[in-house]
Coordinates of C-alpha atoms (C1' of nucleotides) in Angstrom, one line a residue:
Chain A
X103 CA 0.0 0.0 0.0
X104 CA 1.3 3.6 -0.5
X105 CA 2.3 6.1 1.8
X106 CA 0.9 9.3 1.2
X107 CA 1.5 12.5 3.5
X108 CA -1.6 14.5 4.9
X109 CA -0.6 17.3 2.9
X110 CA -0.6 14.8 -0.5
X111 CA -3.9 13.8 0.4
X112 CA -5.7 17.0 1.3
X113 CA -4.3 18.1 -2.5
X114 CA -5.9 15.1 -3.8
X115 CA -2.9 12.8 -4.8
X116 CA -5.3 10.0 -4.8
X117 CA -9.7 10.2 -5.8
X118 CA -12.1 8.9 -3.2
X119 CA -12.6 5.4 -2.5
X120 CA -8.9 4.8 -2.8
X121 CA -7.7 3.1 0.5
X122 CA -4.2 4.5 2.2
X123 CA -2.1 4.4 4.9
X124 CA -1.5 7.2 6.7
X125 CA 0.7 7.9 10.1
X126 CA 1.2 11.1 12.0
X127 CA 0.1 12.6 15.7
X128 CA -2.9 13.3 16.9
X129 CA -4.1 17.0 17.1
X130 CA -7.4 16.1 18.8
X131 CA -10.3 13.6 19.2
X132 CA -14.0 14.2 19.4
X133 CA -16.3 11.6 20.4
X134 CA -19.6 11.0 18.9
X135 CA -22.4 9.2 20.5
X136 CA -23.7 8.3 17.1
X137 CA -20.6 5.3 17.7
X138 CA -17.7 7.2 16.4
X139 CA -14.6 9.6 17.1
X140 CA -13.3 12.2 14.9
X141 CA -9.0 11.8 15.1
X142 CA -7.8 15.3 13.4
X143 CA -4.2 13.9 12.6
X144 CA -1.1 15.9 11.8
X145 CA 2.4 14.6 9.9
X146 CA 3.6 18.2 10.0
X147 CA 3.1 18.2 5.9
X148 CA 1.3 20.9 6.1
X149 CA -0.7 22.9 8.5
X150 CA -4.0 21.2 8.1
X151 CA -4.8 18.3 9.7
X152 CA -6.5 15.0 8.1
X153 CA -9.9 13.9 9.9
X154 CA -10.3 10.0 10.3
X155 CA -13.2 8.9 11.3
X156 CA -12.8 6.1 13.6
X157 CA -16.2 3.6 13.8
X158 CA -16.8 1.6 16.6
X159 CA -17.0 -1.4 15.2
X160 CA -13.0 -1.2 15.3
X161 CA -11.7 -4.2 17.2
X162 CA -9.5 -2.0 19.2
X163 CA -12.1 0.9 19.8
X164 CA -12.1 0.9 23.3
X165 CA -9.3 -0.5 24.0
X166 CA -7.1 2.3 22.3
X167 CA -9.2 4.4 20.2
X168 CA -10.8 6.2 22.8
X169 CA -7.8 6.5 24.7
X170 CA -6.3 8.3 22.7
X171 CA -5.2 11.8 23.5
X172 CA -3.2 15.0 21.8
X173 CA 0.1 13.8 20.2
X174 CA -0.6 10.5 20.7
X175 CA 1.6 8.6 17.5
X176 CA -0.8 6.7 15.5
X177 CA -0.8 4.3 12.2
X178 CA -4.5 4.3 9.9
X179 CA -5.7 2.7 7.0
X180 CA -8.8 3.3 5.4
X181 CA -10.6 4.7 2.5
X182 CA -10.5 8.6 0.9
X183 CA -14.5 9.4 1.3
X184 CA -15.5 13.2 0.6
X185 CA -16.8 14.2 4.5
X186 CA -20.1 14.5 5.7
X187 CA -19.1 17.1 7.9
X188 CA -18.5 20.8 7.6
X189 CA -15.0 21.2 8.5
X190 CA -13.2 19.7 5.3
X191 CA -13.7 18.4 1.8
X192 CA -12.1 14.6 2.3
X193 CA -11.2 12.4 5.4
X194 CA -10.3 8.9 6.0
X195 CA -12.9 5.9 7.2
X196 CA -10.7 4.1 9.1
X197 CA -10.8 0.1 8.2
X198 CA -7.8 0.1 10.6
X199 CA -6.1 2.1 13.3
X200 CA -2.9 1.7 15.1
X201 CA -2.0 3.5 18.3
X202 CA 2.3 3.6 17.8
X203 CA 3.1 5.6 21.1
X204 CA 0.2 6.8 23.8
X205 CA 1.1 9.7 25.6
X206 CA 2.1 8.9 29.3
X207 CA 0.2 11.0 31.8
X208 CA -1.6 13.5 29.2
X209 CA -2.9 15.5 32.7
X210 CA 0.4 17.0 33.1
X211 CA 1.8 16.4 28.9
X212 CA 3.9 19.5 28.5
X213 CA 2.0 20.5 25.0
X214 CA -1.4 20.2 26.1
X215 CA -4.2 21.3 23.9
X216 CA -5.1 24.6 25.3
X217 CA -2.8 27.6 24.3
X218 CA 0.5 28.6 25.7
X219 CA 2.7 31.3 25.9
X220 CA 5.9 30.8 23.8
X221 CA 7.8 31.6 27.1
X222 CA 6.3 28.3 28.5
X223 CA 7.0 26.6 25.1
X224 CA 10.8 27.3 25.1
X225 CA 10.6 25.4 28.4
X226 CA 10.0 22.6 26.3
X227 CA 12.0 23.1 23.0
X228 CA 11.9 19.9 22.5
X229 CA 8.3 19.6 22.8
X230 CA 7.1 23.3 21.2
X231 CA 6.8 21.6 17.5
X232 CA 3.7 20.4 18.4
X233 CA 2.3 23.2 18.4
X234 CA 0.5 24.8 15.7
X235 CA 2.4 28.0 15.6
X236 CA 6.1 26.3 15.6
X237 CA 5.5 24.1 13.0
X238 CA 4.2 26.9 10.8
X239 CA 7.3 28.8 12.0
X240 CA 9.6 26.3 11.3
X241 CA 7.7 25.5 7.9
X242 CA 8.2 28.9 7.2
X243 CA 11.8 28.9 7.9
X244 CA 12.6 25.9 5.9
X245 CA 10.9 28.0 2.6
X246 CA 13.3 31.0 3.1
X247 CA 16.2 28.7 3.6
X248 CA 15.2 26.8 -0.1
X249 CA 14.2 30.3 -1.7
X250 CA 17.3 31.6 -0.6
X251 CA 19.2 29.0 -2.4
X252 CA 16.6 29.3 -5.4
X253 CA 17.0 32.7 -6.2
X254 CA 20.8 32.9 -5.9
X255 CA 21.5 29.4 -7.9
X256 CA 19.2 30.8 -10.8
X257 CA 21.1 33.8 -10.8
X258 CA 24.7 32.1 -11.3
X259 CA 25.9 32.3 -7.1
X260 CA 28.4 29.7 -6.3
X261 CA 27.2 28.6 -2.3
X262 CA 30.5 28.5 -0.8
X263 CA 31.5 26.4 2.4
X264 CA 33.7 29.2 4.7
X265 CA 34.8 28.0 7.6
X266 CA 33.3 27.8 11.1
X267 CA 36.6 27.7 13.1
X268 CA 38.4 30.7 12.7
X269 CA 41.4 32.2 13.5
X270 CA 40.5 35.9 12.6
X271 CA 39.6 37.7 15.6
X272 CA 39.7 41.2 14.3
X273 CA 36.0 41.0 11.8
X274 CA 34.7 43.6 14.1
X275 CA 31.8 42.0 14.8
X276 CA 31.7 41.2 18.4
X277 CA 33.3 38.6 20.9
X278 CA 34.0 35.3 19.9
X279 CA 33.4 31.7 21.7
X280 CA 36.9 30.3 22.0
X281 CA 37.6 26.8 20.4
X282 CA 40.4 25.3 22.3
X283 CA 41.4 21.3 23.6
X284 CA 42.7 23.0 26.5
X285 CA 41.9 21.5 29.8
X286 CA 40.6 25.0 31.4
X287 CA 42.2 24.5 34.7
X288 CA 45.9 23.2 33.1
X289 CA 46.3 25.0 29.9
X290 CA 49.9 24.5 28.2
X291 CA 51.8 27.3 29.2
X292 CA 55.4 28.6 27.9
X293 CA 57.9 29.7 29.4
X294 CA 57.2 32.8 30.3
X295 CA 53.8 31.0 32.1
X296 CA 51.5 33.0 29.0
X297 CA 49.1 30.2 27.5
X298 CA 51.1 28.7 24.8
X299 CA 48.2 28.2 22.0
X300 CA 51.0 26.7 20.3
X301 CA 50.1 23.5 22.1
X302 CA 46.5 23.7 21.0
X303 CA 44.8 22.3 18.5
X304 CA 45.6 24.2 15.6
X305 CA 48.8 25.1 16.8
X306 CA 47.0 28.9 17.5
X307 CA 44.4 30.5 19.3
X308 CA 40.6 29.9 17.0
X309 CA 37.6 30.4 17.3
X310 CA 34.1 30.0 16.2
X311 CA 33.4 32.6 12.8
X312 CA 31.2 35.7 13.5
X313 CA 31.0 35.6 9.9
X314 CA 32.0 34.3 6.6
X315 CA 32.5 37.5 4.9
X316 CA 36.1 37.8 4.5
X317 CA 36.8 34.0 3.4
X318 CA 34.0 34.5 1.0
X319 CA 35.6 37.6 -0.2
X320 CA 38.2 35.4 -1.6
X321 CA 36.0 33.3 -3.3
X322 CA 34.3 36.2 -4.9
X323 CA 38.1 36.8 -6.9
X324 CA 37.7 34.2 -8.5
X325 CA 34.2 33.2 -8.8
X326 CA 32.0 36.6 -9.2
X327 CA 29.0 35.8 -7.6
X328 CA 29.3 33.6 -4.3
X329 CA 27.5 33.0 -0.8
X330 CA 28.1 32.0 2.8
X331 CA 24.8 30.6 4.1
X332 CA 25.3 29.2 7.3
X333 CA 25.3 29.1 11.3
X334 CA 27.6 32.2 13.4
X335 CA 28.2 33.2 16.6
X336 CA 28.8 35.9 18.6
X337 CA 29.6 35.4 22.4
X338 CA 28.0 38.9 23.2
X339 CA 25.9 38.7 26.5
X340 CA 23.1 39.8 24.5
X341 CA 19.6 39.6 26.2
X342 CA 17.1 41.2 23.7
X343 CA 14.2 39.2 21.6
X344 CA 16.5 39.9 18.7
X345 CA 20.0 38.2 19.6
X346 CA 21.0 34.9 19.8
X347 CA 24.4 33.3 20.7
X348 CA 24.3 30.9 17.5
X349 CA 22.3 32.3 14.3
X350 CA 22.0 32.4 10.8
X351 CA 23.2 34.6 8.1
X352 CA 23.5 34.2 4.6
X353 CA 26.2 36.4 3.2
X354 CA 26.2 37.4 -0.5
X355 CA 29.0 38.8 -2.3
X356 CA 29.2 39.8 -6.1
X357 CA 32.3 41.6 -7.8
X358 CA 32.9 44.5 -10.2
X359 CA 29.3 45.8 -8.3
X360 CA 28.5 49.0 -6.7
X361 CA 25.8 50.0 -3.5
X362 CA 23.3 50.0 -6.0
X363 CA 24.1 46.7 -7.4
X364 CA 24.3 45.4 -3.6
X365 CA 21.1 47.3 -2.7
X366 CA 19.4 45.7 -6.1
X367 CA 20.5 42.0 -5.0
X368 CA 19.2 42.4 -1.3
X369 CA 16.1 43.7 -2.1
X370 CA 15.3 41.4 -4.9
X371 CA 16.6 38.5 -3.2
X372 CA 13.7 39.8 0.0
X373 CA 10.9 40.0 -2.9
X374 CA 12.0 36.4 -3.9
X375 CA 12.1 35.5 -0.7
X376 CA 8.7 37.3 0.2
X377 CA 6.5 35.6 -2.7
X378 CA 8.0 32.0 -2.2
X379 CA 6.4 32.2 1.5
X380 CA 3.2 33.8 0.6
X381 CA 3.2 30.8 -2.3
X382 CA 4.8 28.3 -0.3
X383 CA 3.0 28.8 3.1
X384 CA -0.1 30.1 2.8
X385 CA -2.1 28.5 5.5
X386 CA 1.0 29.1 7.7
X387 CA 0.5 32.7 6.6
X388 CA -2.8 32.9 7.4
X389 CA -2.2 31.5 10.7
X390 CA -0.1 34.1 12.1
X391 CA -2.5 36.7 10.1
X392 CA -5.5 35.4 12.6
X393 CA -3.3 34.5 15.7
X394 CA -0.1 37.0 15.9
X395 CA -0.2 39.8 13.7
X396 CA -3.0 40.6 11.4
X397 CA -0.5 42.5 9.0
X398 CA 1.9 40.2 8.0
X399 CA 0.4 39.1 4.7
X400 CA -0.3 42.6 3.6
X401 CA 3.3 44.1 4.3
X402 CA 4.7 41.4 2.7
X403 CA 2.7 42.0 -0.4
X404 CA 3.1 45.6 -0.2
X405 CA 7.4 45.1 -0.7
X406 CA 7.0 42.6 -3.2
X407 CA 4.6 45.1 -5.5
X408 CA 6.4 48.4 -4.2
X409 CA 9.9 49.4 -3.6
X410 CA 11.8 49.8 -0.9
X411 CA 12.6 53.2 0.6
X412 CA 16.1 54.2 0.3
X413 CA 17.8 57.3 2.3
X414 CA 21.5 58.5 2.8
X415 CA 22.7 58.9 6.5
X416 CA 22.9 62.3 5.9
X417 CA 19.0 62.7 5.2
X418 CA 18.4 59.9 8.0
X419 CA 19.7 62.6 10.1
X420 CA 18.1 65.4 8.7
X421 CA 14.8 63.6 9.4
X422 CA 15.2 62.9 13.2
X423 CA 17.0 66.2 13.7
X424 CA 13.6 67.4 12.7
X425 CA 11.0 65.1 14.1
X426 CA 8.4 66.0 16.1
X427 CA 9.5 63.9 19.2
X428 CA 12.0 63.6 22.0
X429 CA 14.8 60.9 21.7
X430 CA 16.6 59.4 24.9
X431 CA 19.5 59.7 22.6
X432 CA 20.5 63.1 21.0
X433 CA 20.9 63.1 17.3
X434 CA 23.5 64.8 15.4
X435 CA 25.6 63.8 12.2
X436 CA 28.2 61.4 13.4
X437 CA 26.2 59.1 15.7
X438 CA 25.5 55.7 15.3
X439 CA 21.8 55.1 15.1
X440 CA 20.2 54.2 17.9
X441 CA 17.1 51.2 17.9
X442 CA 14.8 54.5 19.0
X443 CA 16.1 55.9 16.0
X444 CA 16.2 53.4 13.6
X445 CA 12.6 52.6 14.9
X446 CA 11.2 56.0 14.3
X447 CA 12.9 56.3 10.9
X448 CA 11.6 53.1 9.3
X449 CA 8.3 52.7 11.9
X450 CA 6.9 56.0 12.4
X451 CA 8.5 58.3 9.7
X452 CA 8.9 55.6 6.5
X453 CA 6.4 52.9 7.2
X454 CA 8.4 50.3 5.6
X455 CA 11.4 48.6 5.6
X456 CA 14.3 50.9 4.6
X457 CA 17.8 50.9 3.2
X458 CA 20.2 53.5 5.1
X459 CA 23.4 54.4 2.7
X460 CA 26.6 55.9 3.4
X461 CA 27.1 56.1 7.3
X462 CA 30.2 57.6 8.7
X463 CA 33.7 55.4 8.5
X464 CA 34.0 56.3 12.1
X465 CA 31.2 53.3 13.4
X466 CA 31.8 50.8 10.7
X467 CA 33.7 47.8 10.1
X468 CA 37.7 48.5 8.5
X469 CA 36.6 46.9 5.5
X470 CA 34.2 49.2 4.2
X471 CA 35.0 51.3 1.0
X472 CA 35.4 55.3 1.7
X473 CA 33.4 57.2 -0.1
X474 CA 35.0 60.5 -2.0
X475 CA 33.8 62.7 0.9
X476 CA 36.6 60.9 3.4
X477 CA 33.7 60.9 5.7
X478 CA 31.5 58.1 4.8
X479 CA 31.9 55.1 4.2
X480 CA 29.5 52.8 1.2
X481 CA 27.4 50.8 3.8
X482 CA 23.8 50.1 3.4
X483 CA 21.8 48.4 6.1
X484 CA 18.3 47.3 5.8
X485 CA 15.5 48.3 8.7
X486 CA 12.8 46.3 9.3
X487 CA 9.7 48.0 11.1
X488 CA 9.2 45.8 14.6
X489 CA 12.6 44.0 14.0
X490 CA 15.7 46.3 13.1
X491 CA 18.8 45.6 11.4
X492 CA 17.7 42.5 9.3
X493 CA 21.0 43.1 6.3
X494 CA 23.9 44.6 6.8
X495 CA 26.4 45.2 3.9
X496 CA 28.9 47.8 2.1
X497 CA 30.8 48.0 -0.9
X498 CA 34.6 46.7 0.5
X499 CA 37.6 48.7 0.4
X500 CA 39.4 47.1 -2.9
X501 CA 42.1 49.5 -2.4
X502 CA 45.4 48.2 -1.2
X503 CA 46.5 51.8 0.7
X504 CA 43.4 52.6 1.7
X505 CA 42.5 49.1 3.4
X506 CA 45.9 49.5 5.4
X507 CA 45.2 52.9 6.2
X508 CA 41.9 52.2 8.1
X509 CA 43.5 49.1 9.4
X510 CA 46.2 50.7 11.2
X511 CA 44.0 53.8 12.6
X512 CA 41.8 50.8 13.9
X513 CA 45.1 48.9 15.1
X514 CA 44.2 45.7 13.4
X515 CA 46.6 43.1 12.7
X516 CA 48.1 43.4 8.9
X517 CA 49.6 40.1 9.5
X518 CA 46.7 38.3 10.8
X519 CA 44.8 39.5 7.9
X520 CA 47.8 38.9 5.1
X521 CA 45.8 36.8 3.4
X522 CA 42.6 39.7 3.3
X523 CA 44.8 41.8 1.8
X524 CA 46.5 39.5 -0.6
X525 CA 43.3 40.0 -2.3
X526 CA 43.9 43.9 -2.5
X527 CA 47.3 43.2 -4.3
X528 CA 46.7 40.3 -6.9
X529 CA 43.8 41.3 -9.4
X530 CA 41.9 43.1 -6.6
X531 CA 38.4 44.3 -8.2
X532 CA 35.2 46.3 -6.3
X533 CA 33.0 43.9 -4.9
X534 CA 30.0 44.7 -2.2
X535 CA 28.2 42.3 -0.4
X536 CA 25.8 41.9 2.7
X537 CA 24.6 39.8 5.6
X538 CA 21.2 39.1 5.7
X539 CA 20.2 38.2 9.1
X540 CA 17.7 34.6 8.8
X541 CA 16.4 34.2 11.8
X542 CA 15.6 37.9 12.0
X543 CA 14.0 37.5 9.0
X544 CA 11.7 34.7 9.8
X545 CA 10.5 37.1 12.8
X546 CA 9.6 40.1 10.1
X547 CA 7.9 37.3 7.7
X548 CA 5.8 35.7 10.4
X549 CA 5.6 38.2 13.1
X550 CA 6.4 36.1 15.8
X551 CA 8.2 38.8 17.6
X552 CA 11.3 36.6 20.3
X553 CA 14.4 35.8 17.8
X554 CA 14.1 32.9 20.6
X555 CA 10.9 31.3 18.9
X556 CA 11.6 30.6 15.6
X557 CA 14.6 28.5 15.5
X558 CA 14.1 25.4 16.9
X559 CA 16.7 25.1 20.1
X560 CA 17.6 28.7 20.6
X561 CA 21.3 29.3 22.4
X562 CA 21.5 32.4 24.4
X563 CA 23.2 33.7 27.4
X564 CA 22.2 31.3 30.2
X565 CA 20.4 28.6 27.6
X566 CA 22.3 26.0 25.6
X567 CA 19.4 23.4 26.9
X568 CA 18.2 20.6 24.7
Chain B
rG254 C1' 26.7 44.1 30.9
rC255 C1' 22.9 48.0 32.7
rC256 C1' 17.6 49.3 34.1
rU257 C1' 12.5 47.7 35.3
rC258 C1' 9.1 43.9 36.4
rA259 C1' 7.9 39.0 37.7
rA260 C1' 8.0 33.6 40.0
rU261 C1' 1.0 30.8 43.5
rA262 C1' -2.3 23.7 40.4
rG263 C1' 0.0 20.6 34.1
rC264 C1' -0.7 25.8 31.7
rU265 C1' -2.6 31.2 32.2
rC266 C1' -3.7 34.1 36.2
rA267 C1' -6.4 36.1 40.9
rG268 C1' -5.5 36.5 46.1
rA269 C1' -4.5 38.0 51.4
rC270 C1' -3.0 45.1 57.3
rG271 C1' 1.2 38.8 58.2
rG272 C1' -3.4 34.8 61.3
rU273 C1' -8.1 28.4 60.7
rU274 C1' -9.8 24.4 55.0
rA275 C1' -5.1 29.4 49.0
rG276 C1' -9.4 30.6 44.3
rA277 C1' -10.9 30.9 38.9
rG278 C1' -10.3 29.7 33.7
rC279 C1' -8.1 26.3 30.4
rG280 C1' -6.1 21.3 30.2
rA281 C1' -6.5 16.1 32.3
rC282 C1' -10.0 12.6 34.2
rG283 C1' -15.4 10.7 34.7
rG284 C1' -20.3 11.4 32.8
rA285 C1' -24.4 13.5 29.5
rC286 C1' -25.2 14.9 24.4
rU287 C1' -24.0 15.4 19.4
rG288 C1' -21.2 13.8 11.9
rU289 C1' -17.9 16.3 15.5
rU290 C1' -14.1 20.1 14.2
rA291 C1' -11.0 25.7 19.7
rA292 C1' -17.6 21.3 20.2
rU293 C1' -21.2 22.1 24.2
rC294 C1' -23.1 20.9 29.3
rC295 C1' -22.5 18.6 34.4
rG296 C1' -19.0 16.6 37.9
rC297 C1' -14.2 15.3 40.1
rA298 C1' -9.1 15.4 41.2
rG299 C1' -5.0 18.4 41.3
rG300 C1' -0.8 23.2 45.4
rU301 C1' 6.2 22.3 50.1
rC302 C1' 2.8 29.6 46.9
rG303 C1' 11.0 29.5 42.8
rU304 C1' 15.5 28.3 46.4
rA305 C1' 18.2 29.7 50.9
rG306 C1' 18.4 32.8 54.9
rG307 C1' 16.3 36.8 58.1
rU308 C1' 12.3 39.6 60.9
rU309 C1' 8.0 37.6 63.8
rC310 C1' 4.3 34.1 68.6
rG311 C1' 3.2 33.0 63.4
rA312 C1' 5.6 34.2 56.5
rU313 C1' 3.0 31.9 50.5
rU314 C1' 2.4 37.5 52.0
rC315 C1' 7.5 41.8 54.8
rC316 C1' 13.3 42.1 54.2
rU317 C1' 18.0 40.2 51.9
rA318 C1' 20.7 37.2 48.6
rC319 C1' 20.5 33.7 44.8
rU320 C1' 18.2 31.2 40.6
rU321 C1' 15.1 31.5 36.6
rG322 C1' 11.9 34.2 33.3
rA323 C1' 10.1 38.7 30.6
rG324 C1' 10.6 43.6 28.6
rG325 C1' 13.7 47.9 27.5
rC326 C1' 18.9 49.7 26.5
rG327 C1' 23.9 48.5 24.6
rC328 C1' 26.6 45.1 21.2
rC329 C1' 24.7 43.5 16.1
rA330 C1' 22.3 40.1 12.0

RNA sequence: GCCUCAAUAGCUCAGACGGUUAGAGCGACGGACUGUUAAUCCGCAGGUCGUAGGUUCGAUUCCUACUUGAGGCGCCA
């Protein structure tokens, strides 16, 4: 007999009267007097669940049948009949039903079927999936993941492996978990009684990446058009609904381009992004329409019809420096943006995700080009109403002297970064590129507003659980 | 890392100038009813009031520390 999954089935893979297996977890059961129960069952296919209808002229009916509670694991086989109730189009009669695991003491089961608060559910990461709105999360995320890939393979990107141990720990973006064989209390030591990382490992001190910008950089010299698209981390002790410890960032980076050219590949890449979810998911969609945020179909189809607003710094500035509004933080040209800031502009002011261009060198990474003014540098970050920061890029500084320059004001290690600038000196081209932050993304997309609830064992300062 | 708030049943919460048996809803369980679908109705069980100290005749309630959680800020994606 075949397998089909619930979401085959509810698309009508097979006409009525056709007899299937199905297997899955239970969602709920309803009793009928009339000498039936009503099993919705879910395989996680899809967000609908499949209704069997379970007679009770089944030889295990009471036995198992009507024991059976949420999430219980059961096998069924029966016929496709179009349903005499309300609810949905087709179920299964059940000739035959299986019960594969029961669920020990349902009266304290951590996923009971009542709602919960996703602070309870991260309680029970392991558990959470269960639940209607992770599994539509998590559905979700797997569809930006595969459009991702989509949209840069049809456009000619080569998805390139960089590292996850690293030995750079000047990429200026934040602290770094050490990666060591070191026994903590013994570590070698030299003479001098300093930690000799000679000993270690890899003969030096390494890391975990923050990023796979700069060994991707090299693989844009050769290859054009490349991506990083994997998991970073950043030992900042970050406690905010949009940090985590270990995340996801896919990092494209395309040569002989300009901002615009970056600005053009992030924003289409979002669109593509955007429609594959609204094609892909739409019952997830609709889900966190009803039950989170009642917006996040519409905004999503207003950025993949419109455009995305695009401001300078400069006239970032301008705007709050005349807003109608008191800020905790005073602005002027030269400060970083603060979140109030960054909120107002693309929240209050802008209404829409926006692209910020040309911030001043003096808050930016080293590797960012320097614009003609000496002042700014060719950055471009992407706001996301609700969310922040979501990309992150710049053109890079292809400019042997001036890359040195800004590395020795910053005191970073030329020799460290020999390689980086090995790039600069043999065939060295423009090239731009940005991270686009993937779990932030997933919030935006769905809503769901804790960084912490959409990937499915969330490390953070205090939780490495599960 | 800083600031604010919180911790009472499986879950979400209420509660008490410090004083006999700490309440509700949901869930679970039992029953009634029904081609049901967040079903509905009735009933029942379920608690070391986060941990450790302190104040007090007496603390779940007040105080301190700790732990954990939440939100905001910073770091950033």
């Amino acid at each position: 007999m075949n397998k089909f999954s619930v979401k085959q089935l509810l698309n009508g893979a097979l006409a009525t009267d056709e007899t299937v297996e199905i297997s899955g977890w239970v969602r709920s059961r309803r009793d009928s007097k009339a000498g039936l129960s009503f099993i919705a069952l879910s395989d996680g296919s899809c967000f609908t669940t499949l209704q069997i209808v379970a007679g009770n002229n089944l030889e295990n009916y009471t036995s198992d049948i009507i024991r059976i509670t949420k999430d219980c694991s059961i096998k069924a086989t029966g016929k496709i009949v179009p349903s005499l109730g309300g609810g949905q189009n087709i179920e299964i009669l059940a000739d035959k039903i299986e019960v594969i695991g029961f669920v020990e003491n349902p009266d304290t089961y951590p996923v009971s079927p009542k709602r919960h608060t996703v602070e309870y559910l991260r309680e029970v990461a392991h558990l959470r999936v269960r639940t209607n709105l992770i599994a539509a999360a998590t559905r979700v995320r797997n569809t930006v993941c595969f459009s991702i890939h989509e949209y840069l393979q049809q456009n000619g990107f080569y998805w390139i492996h960089t590292p996850i141990i690293t030995s750079t720990d000047c990429e200026g973006a934040g602290e770094l978990f050490n990666v060591t064989l070191f026994d903590i209390n013994r570590p070698a030591r030299d003479e001098k009684g300093n930690i000799d990382y000679k000993q270690d490992f890899f003969g030096r001190q390494t890391y975990l990446t923050v990023s796979g910008q700069l060994n991707v950089e090299a693989y844009c010299m050769a290859l054009s058009k490349v991506y990083t698209f994997g998991p970073t981390f950043r030992a900042e002790n970050s406690n905010t609904t949009r940090h985590l410890a270990e995340f996801w960032m896919v990092e494209p980076e395309i040569a002989f381009a300009n901002l615009m050219d970056n600005a053009n590949l992030a924003t289409d890449l979002l669109k593509h992004i955007f429609k594959s979810v609204l094609n892909r998911n739409s019952d997830d969609m609709k889900f966190f329409a009803e039950f989170v945020d009642k917006n996040v179909i519409s905004r999503l189809e207003q950025i993949i019809n419109g455009s995305f607003a695009m401001i300078s710094y400069t006239e970032a500035i301008n705007y709050l420096e005349k807003a109608n509004k008191k800020f905790e933080n005073p602005v002027s040209w030269g400060i970083d943006l603060a979140s109030e800031h960054e909120r107002w502009l693309c929240e209050e002011h802008i209404g829409q995700p926006t692209i910020v261009t040309d911030y001043p060198k003096d808050f930016k990474a080293f590797y960012m080009r320097q614009n003609e003014d000496g002042k700014t540098v060719a950055a471009m970050d992407i706001l996301a109403p609700g969310i922040g920061e979501i990309v992150g890029g710049s053109v890079r500084e292809e400019r042997y002297d001036m890359l040195v320059r800004r590395m020795r004001e910053m005191s970073l290690s030329e020799e460290q970064l020999h390689w980086y600038l090995d790039l600069r000196r043999f065939g060295s081209a423009p090239h731009a590129g940005f991270g686009l932050g993937l779990d932030r993304l997933i919030n935006y997309i769905t809503g769901i507003s804790n960084i912490r609830d959409i990937i499915p064992f969330p490390r953070y300062p205090k939780s490495a659980n599960f």
